[in-house]
Amino acid sequence: MGVNLGVIRPVQSSVERWAWAAVVANTVIILTGGLVRLTGSGLGCPTWPRCTDESFTPHRELGVHGVIEFGNRMLTYVLVAVVVATFVAVWRWSGTNRELRRLAGLIALGVPFQAVIGGISVLTDLNPWVVSLHLVLSMSLVAISMLLVFRVRGGTPLDVSAGRRGLVVATYLALWLVVYLGTVVTGSGPHAGDAQAPRNGLDPHVMSHVHAFSVYLLVALTLACCVLLRDTAAGPLSVLLLMTELAQGTIGFVQYFTDLPIALVAIHLVGAAALVAVGTRHLLAVTSRRPALADRWA
């Protein structure tokens, strides 16, 4: 009955819950995909879309790595179910509009596209640049899902000066620079996903410092946002973003100086998704717009 009310005859609150479910599900798949790499199970199923040349499921010889990799592939179907339910709820909601339908469709199409990129990463023996793209695209789905949440809630931007709006945009761009450089650091480090997987050839210590400098830039810009937006409704969001960055940065430094323990790296991955979600909400607070009436009911 709950699914019926939430998907077949949705109201705003149920559509918003499905949009939040898309945020959470995309974050969970980032975590489980990271655990595949961290446990050295990236080639537990050595081919794609089958697990082996003969079977879609792993056989005993593949051991625990095959189970872990296959389990992550199965979780993709849970994500598919969530985004399809979100898509249906958005399209059936009486308060929907063209933009909401496009966002829901983009998320629904993004998940199978991500699966294909994941398959290519397996077929290329976990090429670090393909794996990097795979993670960045997953983070993008988190951001788009947050945009959907904001739109469903009817969020409107604050009336702030062009300078302050530009600062928030610059902060968001710096956030994505941090995320991307984090994937480059990963591609140069020890957690390749398989003992035989190639690395990107960059010095992991040098890239860690480059990544750290991008974090310093992001924190500095966010501090500026905290000061310049303190008298607006976006002020608390700036503070929340800063706290998320500091927590994520602390985890990053600790994992670097403790030789990248699996548990901390996994937490850092979830923190990156949270950072993207909070940063996207921060951006929308000053740059989004209310859809025109004609578009709202299109």
XYZ file of C-alpha atoms in Angstrom:
298
model
C 0.000 0.000 0.000
C 2.891 2.380 0.845
C 4.523 1.771 -2.521
C 1.146 2.275 -4.192
C 0.669 5.645 -2.486
C 4.284 6.638 -3.042
C 4.561 5.683 -6.710
C 1.148 5.090 -8.252
C -0.620 7.997 -6.539
C 2.286 10.120 -5.309
C 2.068 13.314 -3.325
C 4.863 15.831 -2.817
C 6.175 14.222 0.371
C 6.418 10.753 -1.202
C 8.133 12.110 -4.329
C 10.628 13.913 -2.100
C 11.288 10.680 -0.184
C 11.993 8.850 -3.442
C 14.354 11.623 -4.516
C 16.188 11.303 -1.184
C 16.254 7.523 -1.706
C 18.061 8.137 -4.996
C 20.659 10.228 -3.149
C 21.181 7.493 -0.546
C 21.202 4.611 -3.043
C 23.807 6.314 -5.231
C 25.927 6.938 -2.128
C 25.640 3.289 -1.057
C 26.752 2.049 -4.482
C 29.783 4.355 -4.218
C 30.625 2.719 -0.888
C 30.152 -0.851 -2.099
C 32.095 -0.165 -5.290
C 34.884 1.233 -3.145
C 34.861 -1.854 -0.956
C 35.270 -4.009 -4.067
C 38.436 -2.097 -4.879
C 39.679 -1.926 -1.295
C 39.372 -5.695 -0.813
C 41.217 -6.412 -4.058
C 38.046 -7.841 -5.609
C 37.872 -5.600 -8.666
C 38.490 -8.561 -10.980
C 36.686 -11.086 -8.788
C 34.455 -11.467 -11.819
C 37.077 -11.278 -14.567
C 34.754 -10.242 -17.387
C 31.520 -8.331 -18.064
C 28.543 -8.499 -18.421
C 28.979 -12.144 -17.409
C 31.001 -12.952 -14.316
C 32.990 -15.509 -16.293
C 32.949 -16.465 -19.962
C 30.574 -19.327 -19.136
C 28.375 -17.927 -16.360
C 26.722 -14.797 -14.984
C 27.448 -16.004 -11.429
C 30.847 -16.675 -9.823
C 32.103 -20.222 -9.347
C 33.955 -21.596 -6.326
C 37.409 -21.091 -7.848
C 36.913 -17.322 -7.808
C 36.698 -17.414 -4.011
C 35.584 -14.539 -1.819
C 36.675 -11.922 -4.358
C 34.172 -13.295 -6.846
C 31.418 -13.155 -4.221
C 32.236 -9.540 -3.330
C 32.377 -8.350 -6.931
C 29.214 -10.243 -7.864
C 27.451 -8.855 -4.788
C 28.236 -5.316 -5.868
C 26.847 -6.054 -9.314
C 23.637 -7.343 -7.737
C 23.296 -4.193 -5.635
C 23.158 -2.242 -8.875
C 19.722 -3.790 -9.426
C 18.580 -2.351 -6.088
C 19.765 1.059 -7.270
C 17.914 0.528 -10.554
C 14.715 -0.266 -8.639
C 15.063 2.922 -6.571
C 15.678 5.224 -9.536
C 12.888 3.618 -11.574
C 10.479 4.130 -8.657
C 11.688 7.731 -8.407
C 11.138 8.181 -12.140
C 7.588 6.787 -11.977
C 6.709 8.860 -8.886
C 7.922 12.067 -10.523
C 6.056 11.416 -13.762
C 2.796 10.516 -11.999
C 2.868 13.363 -9.481
C 0.240 15.993 -10.220
C 2.686 18.757 -9.287
C 5.404 17.691 -11.679
C 6.903 19.751 -14.498
C 9.140 19.301 -17.501
C 12.357 19.901 -15.561
C 11.507 17.360 -12.865
C 10.738 14.739 -15.480
C 14.033 15.437 -17.229
C 15.993 15.161 -13.991
C 14.294 11.884 -13.047
C 14.935 10.548 -16.545
C 18.588 11.594 -16.410
C 19.079 9.763 -13.106
C 17.290 6.660 -14.404
C 19.438 6.594 -17.554
C 22.596 7.398 -15.612
C 22.547 4.185 -13.607
C 22.766 1.735 -16.556
C 25.311 4.058 -18.165
C 27.345 3.763 -14.973
C 27.063 -0.011 -15.141
C 28.530 0.070 -18.650
C 31.451 2.233 -17.481
C 31.978 -0.237 -14.641
C 31.994 -3.055 -17.162
C 34.560 -1.226 -19.282
C 36.753 -0.819 -16.192
C 36.694 -4.611 -15.743
C 37.373 -5.257 -19.425
C 40.377 -2.883 -19.264
C 41.754 -4.647 -16.157
C 40.755 -1.737 -13.886
C 42.412 1.018 -15.886
C 42.745 3.778 -13.251
C 41.443 6.517 -15.559
C 38.308 4.519 -16.354
C 37.829 3.741 -12.646
C 38.255 7.474 -11.945
C 35.556 8.318 -14.495
C 33.304 5.680 -12.942
C 33.533 7.339 -9.518
C 33.131 10.899 -10.822
C 29.981 9.897 -12.706
C 28.590 8.262 -9.559
C 29.245 11.495 -7.671
C 27.462 13.374 -10.465
C 24.379 11.208 -9.935
C 24.438 12.158 -6.252
C 24.511 15.832 -7.267
C 21.667 15.447 -9.782
C 19.599 13.565 -7.200
C 20.135 16.447 -4.753
C 18.967 18.854 -7.449
C 15.837 16.741 -7.828
C 15.222 16.895 -4.067
C 15.565 20.676 -4.145
C 13.234 21.073 -7.111
C 10.564 18.776 -5.665
C 10.611 20.797 -2.446
C 10.045 23.954 -4.489
C 13.247 25.569 -3.302
C 13.965 29.091 -4.495
C 17.273 30.984 -4.595
C 18.204 33.826 -2.314
C 18.450 37.349 -3.664
C 22.179 37.929 -3.221
C 24.696 40.060 -5.072
C 26.456 38.795 -8.176
C 29.753 38.794 -6.285
C 28.493 36.502 -3.534
C 26.803 34.274 -6.074
C 30.069 34.057 -7.994
C 31.897 33.084 -4.804
C 29.494 30.195 -4.221
C 29.929 29.016 -7.813
C 33.729 29.176 -7.452
C 33.460 27.178 -4.230
C 31.436 24.504 -5.996
C 33.937 24.283 -8.841
C 36.743 23.927 -6.288
C 34.764 21.128 -4.631
C 34.661 19.165 -7.882
C 38.368 19.793 -8.388
C 38.966 18.243 -4.964
C 36.806 15.233 -5.858
C 38.542 14.676 -9.193
C 42.048 15.032 -7.764
C 41.048 12.554 -5.073
C 40.321 9.990 -7.789
C 43.722 10.714 -9.376
C 45.432 10.130 -6.026
C 43.561 6.844 -5.732
C 44.694 5.863 -9.225
C 48.309 6.310 -8.183
C 48.039 4.589 -4.801
C 48.041 1.031 -3.502
C 44.313 0.193 -3.570
C 44.109 -0.770 -7.230
C 41.321 -3.327 -6.898
C 43.574 -6.192 -7.984
C 47.240 -7.045 -7.529
C 47.782 -6.976 -11.301
C 45.792 -3.807 -12.013
C 47.759 -0.942 -13.599
C 48.407 2.370 -11.856
C 48.328 5.781 -13.544
C 52.108 6.246 -13.201
C 51.922 9.397 -11.084
C 53.761 9.759 -7.780
C 51.139 9.139 -5.050
C 52.934 11.366 -2.534
C 53.149 14.281 -4.960
C 49.525 13.868 -6.009
C 48.455 13.668 -2.355
C 50.037 17.081 -1.779
C 48.406 18.503 -4.921
C 45.080 17.144 -3.678
C 45.722 18.688 -0.250
C 46.338 22.111 -1.786
C 43.005 21.897 -3.596
C 41.392 21.124 -0.236
C 43.030 24.217 1.273
C 41.592 26.285 -1.584
C 38.131 24.828 -1.035
C 38.225 25.498 2.702
C 39.406 29.091 2.125
C 36.580 29.757 -0.331
C 34.043 28.194 2.020
C 35.292 30.346 4.897
C 34.716 33.369 2.680
C 31.180 32.102 2.024
C 30.603 31.763 5.773
C 31.592 35.407 6.257
C 29.842 36.951 3.255
C 26.642 34.919 3.563
C 26.370 35.014 7.357
C 23.441 37.445 7.213
C 21.445 35.308 4.755
C 19.544 32.042 4.928
C 22.484 30.411 3.129
C 24.782 31.148 6.085
C 23.979 27.900 7.939
C 24.544 25.942 4.723
C 27.989 27.527 4.370
C 28.810 26.470 7.918
C 27.514 22.945 7.266
C 29.652 22.739 4.125
C 32.711 23.921 6.058
C 32.121 21.335 8.799
C 31.767 18.596 6.183
C 35.016 19.684 4.539
C 36.893 19.762 7.838
C 35.623 16.307 8.793
C 36.487 14.937 5.354
C 39.905 16.625 5.413
C 40.669 15.213 8.845
C 39.849 11.701 7.657
C 41.993 12.254 4.575
C 45.035 13.350 6.581
C 44.658 10.517 9.091
C 44.364 7.885 6.354
C 47.427 9.320 4.595
C 49.598 9.147 7.717
C 48.308 5.682 8.694
C 49.026 4.035 5.313
C 45.459 4.064 3.982
C 43.579 1.580 6.200
C 40.561 0.138 4.425
C 37.991 1.325 6.983
C 39.132 4.957 6.809
C 39.294 4.960 3.010
C 35.730 3.606 2.892
C 34.540 6.339 5.270
C 36.379 8.891 3.144
C 34.447 7.701 0.078
C 31.107 8.184 1.832
C 32.352 11.560 3.047
C 33.100 12.577 -0.540
C 29.514 11.763 -1.541
C 28.229 13.745 1.447
C 30.470 16.645 0.450
C 29.023 16.648 -3.068
C 25.462 16.524 -1.706
C 25.996 19.374 0.769
C 27.963 21.419 -1.761
C 25.212 21.010 -4.345
C 22.591 22.166 -1.853
C 24.786 25.149 -0.980
C 25.066 26.074 -4.653
C 21.327 25.773 -5.248
C 20.624 28.135 -2.359
C 21.882 31.076 -4.414
C 21.815 29.984 -8.058
C 18.614 27.994 -8.528
C 15.410 29.431 -9.869
C 11.696 28.836 -9.492
C 10.246 27.315 -12.674
C 7.879 29.548 -14.594
C 4.193 28.726 -14.107
C 3.823 27.506 -17.685
C 6.812 25.190 -17.283
C 5.678 23.973 -13.865
C 2.535 22.390 -15.247
C 3.912 21.370 -18.627
